[in-house]
Short mmCIF file of C-alpha atoms and ligand atoms in Angstrom, two decimals:
data_model
loop_
_atom_site.label_atom_id
_atom_site.label_comp_id
_atom_site.label_asym_id
_atom_site.label_seq_id
_atom_site.Cartn_x
_atom_site.Cartn_y
_atom_site.Cartn_z
CA MET F 4 192.15 -21.99 168.95
CA ALA F 5 190.19 -19.54 171.03
CA LEU F 6 187.79 -19.52 173.97
CA ALA F 7 184.88 -17.18 173.35
CA GLY F 8 181.94 -15.52 175.00
CA GLY F 9 179.47 -13.39 173.07
CA ILE F 10 179.89 -10.09 171.30
CA GLY F 11 183.54 -9.26 172.14
CA GLY F 12 184.61 -12.81 171.39
CA ALA F 13 182.74 -13.01 168.12
CA ARG F 14 184.09 -9.69 166.82
CA PHE F 15 187.64 -10.67 167.77
CA LEU F 16 187.18 -13.99 165.93
CA ARG F 17 186.11 -12.14 162.80
CA GLY F 18 189.34 -10.17 163.08
CA LEU F 19 191.28 -13.39 163.59
CA GLN F 20 189.82 -14.90 160.43
CA ALA F 21 190.86 -11.79 158.51
CA ALA F 22 194.35 -11.84 160.05
CA ALA F 23 194.89 -15.58 159.48
CA PRO F 24 192.65 -16.58 156.56
CA GLU F 25 194.37 -19.95 156.11
CA ALA F 26 194.21 -20.93 159.79
CA ASP F 27 192.18 -23.85 161.03
CA ILE F 28 190.41 -22.21 163.96
CA THR F 29 188.53 -24.07 166.71
CA VAL F 30 186.39 -22.04 169.10
CA ILE F 31 185.26 -23.29 172.49
CA GLY F 32 182.03 -21.41 173.25
CA ASN F 33 180.61 -20.45 176.63
CA THR F 34 177.25 -22.03 177.44
CA GLY F 35 176.84 -20.65 180.98
CA ASP F 36 174.59 -17.87 179.62
CA ASP F 37 172.18 -20.45 178.16
CA ILE F 38 168.58 -20.18 179.28
CA SER F 39 165.29 -22.05 178.69
CA LEU F 40 162.46 -19.72 177.68
CA PHE F 41 159.03 -20.64 176.31
CA GLY F 42 160.17 -24.27 176.39
CA LEU F 43 163.07 -23.49 174.09
CA ARG F 44 166.79 -23.73 174.74
CA VAL F 45 168.56 -20.47 173.95
CA CYS F 46 172.36 -20.36 173.68
CA PRO F 47 173.22 -16.67 173.33
CA ASP F 48 177.01 -16.93 173.11
CA LEU F 49 177.10 -19.85 170.66
CA ASP F 50 174.53 -18.06 168.50
CA THR F 51 176.37 -14.75 168.65
CA VAL F 52 179.56 -16.42 167.37
CA MET F 53 177.64 -18.39 164.75
CA TYR F 54 175.62 -15.43 163.45
CA THR F 55 178.56 -13.00 163.56
CA LEU F 56 180.92 -15.26 161.62
CA GLY F 57 178.10 -16.51 159.40
CA GLY F 58 176.97 -13.04 158.33
CA GLY F 59 173.59 -13.11 160.08
CA ILE F 60 174.20 -10.90 163.12
CA ASN F 61 172.49 -7.63 163.96
CA GLU F 62 175.66 -5.51 163.72
CA GLU F 63 174.40 -2.59 165.84
CA GLN F 64 173.27 -4.75 168.76
CA GLY F 65 175.99 -7.36 168.42
CA TRP F 66 173.46 -10.13 169.28
CA GLY F 67 170.38 -11.50 167.54
CA ARG F 68 169.60 -11.57 163.85
CA ALA F 69 169.83 -8.83 161.23
CA GLY F 70 166.49 -7.82 159.71
CA GLU F 71 164.64 -9.13 162.73
CA SER F 72 160.93 -8.79 163.58
CA PHE F 73 159.21 -9.54 166.88
CA THR F 74 155.74 -10.85 165.96
CA VAL F 75 156.00 -14.05 168.01
CA LYS F 76 157.17 -12.16 171.09
CA GLU F 77 154.28 -9.70 170.73
CA GLU F 78 151.79 -12.52 170.31
CA LEU F 79 153.13 -14.30 173.39
CA LEU F 80 152.84 -11.07 175.39
CA ALA F 81 149.23 -10.71 174.17
CA TYR F 82 148.62 -14.02 175.95
CA GLY F 83 150.37 -12.60 179.01
CA VAL F 84 153.32 -14.95 178.46
CA GLY F 85 156.71 -13.46 179.18
CA PRO F 86 159.40 -12.63 179.98
CA SER F 87 159.06 -9.34 178.14
CA TRP F 88 162.60 -8.27 179.01
CA PHE F 89 164.38 -10.78 176.76
CA GLY F 90 164.26 -9.86 173.10
CA LEU F 91 163.79 -13.05 171.07
CA GLY F 92 163.04 -12.20 167.46
CA ASP F 93 161.14 -14.29 164.94
CA ARG F 94 164.19 -15.36 162.93
CA ASP F 95 166.10 -16.16 166.11
CA PHE F 96 163.16 -18.23 167.38
CA ALA F 97 163.67 -20.64 164.46
CA THR F 98 167.20 -21.40 165.68
CA HIS F 99 165.93 -22.18 169.17
CA ILE F 100 163.13 -24.34 167.81
CA VAL F 101 165.56 -26.41 165.73
CA ARG F 102 167.99 -26.69 168.66
CA THR F 103 165.28 -27.74 171.12
CA GLN F 104 163.81 -30.24 168.71
CA MET F 105 167.20 -31.86 168.14
CA LEU F 106 168.01 -31.91 171.86
CA ALA F 107 164.62 -33.55 172.55
CA ALA F 108 165.42 -36.14 169.87
CA GLY F 109 168.56 -37.07 171.83
CA TYR F 110 171.31 -35.15 170.06
CA GLU F 111 173.94 -33.56 172.28
CA LEU F 112 174.42 -29.79 172.17
CA SER F 113 177.76 -30.19 170.35
CA ALA F 114 176.05 -32.15 167.56
CA VAL F 115 173.19 -29.64 167.43
CA THR F 116 175.66 -26.74 167.21
CA GLU F 117 177.43 -28.49 164.35
CA ALA F 118 174.10 -28.93 162.55
CA LEU F 119 173.17 -25.26 163.03
CA CYS F 120 176.63 -24.28 161.76
CA ASP F 121 175.98 -26.32 158.61
CA ARG F 122 173.66 -23.53 157.64
CA TRP F 123 175.72 -20.56 158.83
CA LYS F 124 179.18 -21.80 157.81
CA PRO F 125 181.04 -19.62 160.33
CA GLY F 126 184.41 -20.79 158.96
CA VAL F 127 185.53 -22.02 162.39
CA ARG F 128 184.83 -25.23 164.24
CA LEU F 129 182.49 -24.08 167.04
CA ILE F 130 182.23 -26.45 170.02
CA PRO F 131 180.27 -25.74 173.18
CA MET F 132 182.45 -26.05 176.29
CA THR F 133 180.23 -28.90 177.50
CA ASP F 134 177.18 -30.91 176.50
CA ASP F 135 176.07 -30.91 180.14
CA GLN F 136 173.79 -28.21 181.44
CA VAL F 137 175.68 -25.36 183.10
CA GLU F 138 173.84 -22.16 184.01
CA THR F 139 175.40 -19.10 185.52
CA HIS F 140 173.36 -17.80 188.45
CA VAL F 141 173.87 -14.52 190.26
CA VAL F 142 173.14 -14.01 193.95
CA VAL F 143 171.64 -10.58 194.61
CA ASP F 144 169.97 -8.74 197.47
CA ASP F 145 166.59 -8.05 195.93
CA PRO F 146 164.84 -5.15 197.68
CA GLU F 147 161.51 -7.02 197.34
CA HIS F 148 162.45 -10.67 197.72
CA GLY F 149 165.62 -10.55 199.81
CA ARG F 150 168.74 -12.52 198.98
CA ARG F 151 168.16 -14.87 196.08
CA ALA F 152 169.86 -16.42 193.09
CA ILE F 153 168.64 -15.38 189.67
CA HIS F 154 169.63 -16.48 186.19
CA PHE F 155 172.55 -14.56 184.69
CA GLN F 156 170.35 -13.25 181.86
CA GLU F 157 167.83 -11.78 184.33
CA TRP F 158 170.66 -9.96 186.12
CA TRP F 159 172.36 -8.86 182.89
CA VAL F 160 169.41 -7.95 180.68
CA ARG F 161 166.49 -7.16 183.02
CA LEU F 162 168.49 -5.57 185.84
CA ARG F 163 171.38 -4.30 183.69
CA ALA F 164 173.68 -5.57 186.46
CA ALA F 165 172.44 -2.66 188.61
CA LEU F 166 171.92 -4.82 191.72
CA PRO F 167 175.38 -5.70 193.03
CA ALA F 168 176.19 -9.40 192.61
CA ARG F 169 177.02 -11.05 195.95
CA SER F 170 178.38 -14.02 194.04
CA ILE F 171 178.34 -15.47 190.56
CA VAL F 172 178.04 -19.25 190.32
CA PRO F 173 178.31 -21.42 187.21
CA VAL F 174 175.77 -23.96 188.46
CA GLY F 175 176.62 -27.47 187.24
CA ALA F 176 180.17 -26.62 186.12
CA GLU F 177 181.88 -28.82 188.73
CA GLU F 178 180.13 -31.98 187.50
CA ALA F 179 180.25 -31.05 183.81
CA ARG F 180 182.54 -32.75 181.32
CA PRO F 181 184.16 -31.03 178.37
CA ALA F 182 182.18 -31.67 175.19
CA PRO F 183 183.62 -34.30 172.85
CA GLY F 184 186.57 -32.88 170.94
CA VAL F 185 187.25 -29.99 173.33
CA LEU F 186 190.32 -31.37 175.10
CA LYS F 187 191.71 -32.87 171.90
CA ALA F 188 191.29 -29.56 170.09
CA ILE F 189 193.14 -27.72 172.88
CA GLU F 190 195.94 -30.30 172.95
CA SER F 191 196.48 -30.14 169.21
CA ALA F 192 196.29 -26.33 168.96
CA ASP F 193 199.42 -24.28 168.17
CA PHE F 194 198.32 -21.80 170.82
CA VAL F 195 195.22 -20.59 172.64
CA LEU F 196 193.86 -17.05 172.38
CA LEU F 197 191.58 -15.42 174.95
CA PRO F 198 189.58 -12.73 173.17
CA PRO F 199 188.45 -9.62 175.06
CA SER F 200 185.47 -11.56 176.42
CA ASN F 201 184.14 -11.23 179.95
CA PRO F 202 186.83 -12.81 182.19
CA VAL F 203 184.25 -13.94 184.75
CA VAL F 204 181.07 -15.10 183.05
CA SER F 205 182.52 -16.02 179.62
CA VAL F 206 186.16 -17.14 179.71
CA GLY F 207 185.96 -17.87 183.48
CA THR F 208 182.98 -20.19 182.99
CA ILE F 209 184.71 -22.13 180.20
CA LEU F 210 187.82 -22.51 182.39
CA ALA F 211 185.62 -23.79 185.25
CA ILE F 212 184.79 -26.98 183.36
CA PRO F 213 187.03 -29.65 184.89
CA GLY F 214 189.98 -30.43 182.66
CA ILE F 215 189.75 -27.34 180.43
CA ARG F 216 191.88 -24.97 182.50
CA ASP F 217 194.72 -27.53 182.84
CA ALA F 218 194.61 -28.35 179.13
CA VAL F 219 194.71 -24.63 178.19
CA ALA F 220 197.45 -23.85 180.72
CA ALA F 221 199.67 -26.47 179.05
CA LYS F 222 199.64 -24.42 175.84
CA THR F 223 200.99 -20.99 174.92
CA VAL F 224 198.13 -18.69 175.88
CA VAL F 225 197.74 -15.05 174.84
CA GLY F 226 194.87 -12.91 176.06
CA VAL F 227 193.47 -9.57 174.93
CA SER F 228 192.44 -7.31 177.77
CA PRO F 229 188.72 -6.50 177.87
CA ILE F 230 189.56 -3.61 180.20
CA ILE F 231 190.97 -0.33 178.86
CA GLY F 232 192.02 2.40 181.26
CA GLY F 233 190.05 0.94 184.16
CA ALA F 234 186.74 0.38 182.32
CA PRO F 235 185.27 -2.44 180.25
CA VAL F 236 185.49 -1.90 176.51
CA ARG F 237 181.80 -2.85 176.35
CA GLY F 238 179.30 -4.65 178.54
CA MET F 239 179.31 -4.68 182.32
CA ALA F 240 182.38 -6.78 183.05
CA ASP F 241 183.22 -4.39 185.91
CA ALA F 242 180.10 -5.56 187.81
CA CYS F 243 181.26 -9.19 187.37
CA LEU F 244 184.85 -8.47 188.40
CA THR F 245 183.69 -6.57 191.51
CA ALA F 246 181.55 -9.57 192.46
CA ILE F 247 184.60 -11.86 192.53
CA GLY F 248 186.79 -9.27 194.28
CA VAL F 249 188.95 -8.39 191.24
CA GLU F 250 189.70 -4.75 190.45
CA THR F 251 188.56 -3.49 187.02
CA SER F 252 192.00 -3.03 185.49
CA ALA F 253 194.04 -4.69 182.76
CA ARG F 254 196.66 -5.66 185.36
CA ALA F 255 194.18 -7.19 187.82
CA VAL F 256 192.51 -9.28 185.12
CA ALA F 257 195.89 -10.63 183.99
CA GLU F 258 196.76 -11.46 187.60
CA HIS F 259 193.35 -13.09 188.01
CA TYR F 260 194.02 -15.38 185.03
CA GLY F 261 197.49 -15.87 186.48
CA PRO F 262 200.92 -16.64 185.01
CA ASP F 263 200.19 -20.39 185.23
CA LEU F 264 197.54 -19.83 182.53
CA LEU F 265 198.58 -16.72 180.62
CA ASP F 266 201.87 -16.39 178.74
CA GLY F 267 201.11 -13.14 176.94
CA TRP F 268 198.71 -10.25 177.56
CA LEU F 269 197.80 -7.49 175.14
CA VAL F 270 196.77 -4.23 176.83
CA ASP F 271 195.70 -0.93 175.34
CA GLU F 272 198.12 1.97 174.97
CA ALA F 273 196.23 3.59 177.88
CA ASP F 274 197.60 0.78 180.05
CA ALA F 275 201.12 0.84 178.58
CA GLY F 276 202.85 0.78 181.98
CA VAL F 277 201.22 -2.45 183.13
CA ALA F 278 203.61 -5.22 184.17
CA VAL F 279 202.69 -8.62 185.56
CA ASP F 280 205.22 -11.15 186.89
CA GLY F 281 205.56 -14.14 184.59
CA ILE F 282 203.42 -12.69 181.76
CA ALA F 283 204.75 -10.92 178.66
CA VAL F 284 202.69 -7.73 178.43
CA ARG F 285 202.51 -5.72 175.19
CA SER F 286 200.56 -2.54 174.57
CA ARG F 287 198.82 -1.43 171.39
CA PRO F 288 195.46 0.15 170.47
CA LEU F 289 192.78 -2.36 171.51
CA LEU F 290 189.52 -0.72 170.46
CA MET F 291 187.83 -2.99 167.90
CA SER F 292 186.43 0.12 166.19
CA ASP F 293 186.29 -1.31 162.67
CA ALA F 294 187.29 -4.39 160.67
CA GLY F 295 190.85 -3.13 160.07
CA ALA F 296 191.49 -2.31 163.72
CA THR F 297 190.05 -5.65 164.83
CA ARG F 298 192.17 -7.55 162.33
CA ALA F 299 195.30 -5.72 163.55
CA ILE F 300 194.51 -6.63 167.19
CA ALA F 301 194.03 -10.29 166.27
CA ALA F 302 197.25 -10.24 164.21
CA ALA F 303 199.11 -8.81 167.24
CA ALA F 304 197.72 -11.59 169.45
CA VAL F 305 198.80 -14.24 166.93
CA GLY F 306 202.22 -12.58 166.58
CA LEU F 307 202.78 -12.58 170.35
CA ALA F 308 201.59 -16.21 170.64
CA ARG F 309 204.01 -17.27 167.89
CA GLU F 310 206.84 -15.33 169.48
CA LEU F 311 206.21 -16.87 172.88
CA SER F 312 205.84 -20.39 171.53
CA GLY F 313 209.13 -20.06 169.67
CA GLY F 314 207.61 -19.89 166.18
CA PRO F 315 208.03 -17.19 163.53
CA ALA F 316 206.59 -13.86 164.75
CA ALA F 317 204.98 -12.92 161.42
O1 LIG R 411 170.80 -6.75 176.28
C1 LIG R 411 170.21 -7.69 175.78
N1 LIG R 411 170.92 -8.74 175.34
C2 LIG R 411 170.31 -9.78 174.74
N2 LIG R 411 171.07 -10.82 174.25
C3 LIG R 411 172.51 -10.83 174.51
C4 LIG R 411 172.84 -11.65 175.77
O2 LIG R 411 171.98 -11.42 176.79
C5 LIG R 411 174.17 -11.29 176.44
O3 LIG R 411 174.82 -10.20 175.91
C6 LIG R 411 175.11 -12.43 176.49
O4 LIG R 411 174.55 -13.58 177.05
C7 LIG R 411 176.40 -12.07 177.24
O5 LIG R 411 177.41 -12.66 176.51
C8 LIG R 411 170.44 -11.85 173.53
C9 LIG R 411 171.23 -12.84 172.91
C10 LIG R 411 170.59 -13.83 172.18
O6 LIG R 411 171.34 -14.76 171.56
C11 LIG R 411 169.21 -13.86 172.04
C12 LIG R 411 168.43 -12.88 172.65
C13 LIG R 411 169.04 -11.87 173.39
C14 LIG R 411 168.26 -10.87 173.99
C15 LIG R 411 168.88 -9.81 174.62
C16 LIG R 411 168.13 -8.68 175.13
O7 LIG R 411 166.91 -8.64 175.06
N3 LIG R 411 168.83 -7.67 175.70
#
């Protein structure tokens, strides 16, 4: 079982499937990045996992569909209807239309996700962390509008995280309940893997849903550092870590998760000296540069989890 954000999580999961082809993998997906645009519900992280594992992802971008066109977006802009800064393609629009239609008909997000996965067959059981609405908001000091909270996607995509975040809040998380099947899947898992997803707005948001952190902490948990040599492998995780007062280092992220949650931590060779009390740290190359490298990273995470849970290391 794994908790996953978007691109880093999805690529790691593809490696995990290659490393453990017989495994029954459940993925708890982050929904804090979800946003309503043009009346449609968009779930970027769930879709990124679904498209990546289902063979429909735009490989260069890491999000959105392969072979995409943007006619609908251009037509909307011709009416003066934005936002222009969020790239929803025509093929992707279909996913959001189906999702929104099913939600409006009364289906929960977990059921909708299952229905969408019927088409994509990602080869994992993908469950949103919650069926309740949780949206990550970022408090910034806007030079024009003063201090205000904006949606995570506006900060991430429009502003490229260039305005420092004063705080990052998963709005609605405290009252949210884990989606049906989430706690049971965690309880029955052999171990839990934390891919190199954003520790604040991806894994952190999933863990903020009441009940999930405790359930995960009760298992053997192995994480893969998203930080190599003091910088994020991709994305702008450093801006998120700074916002919550955590240094951008493999050691600080492990300490942030804490030994009550993490049993094992894979760091890159560049961070080979890292030691954290109560956590078994191992170093190896962590760049997911191609399918083989990604598979080897996932195999190392599985190996460490098996070792720490007392099972066979192979
Ligand atoms: O950098 C971008 N990321 C885009 N992403 C990725 C997304 O903003 C973030 O990378 C994740 O939410 C962070 O995990 C999209 C993802 C989708 O599923 C659908 C549309 C988009 C659009 C953009 C975009 O225009 N620019």
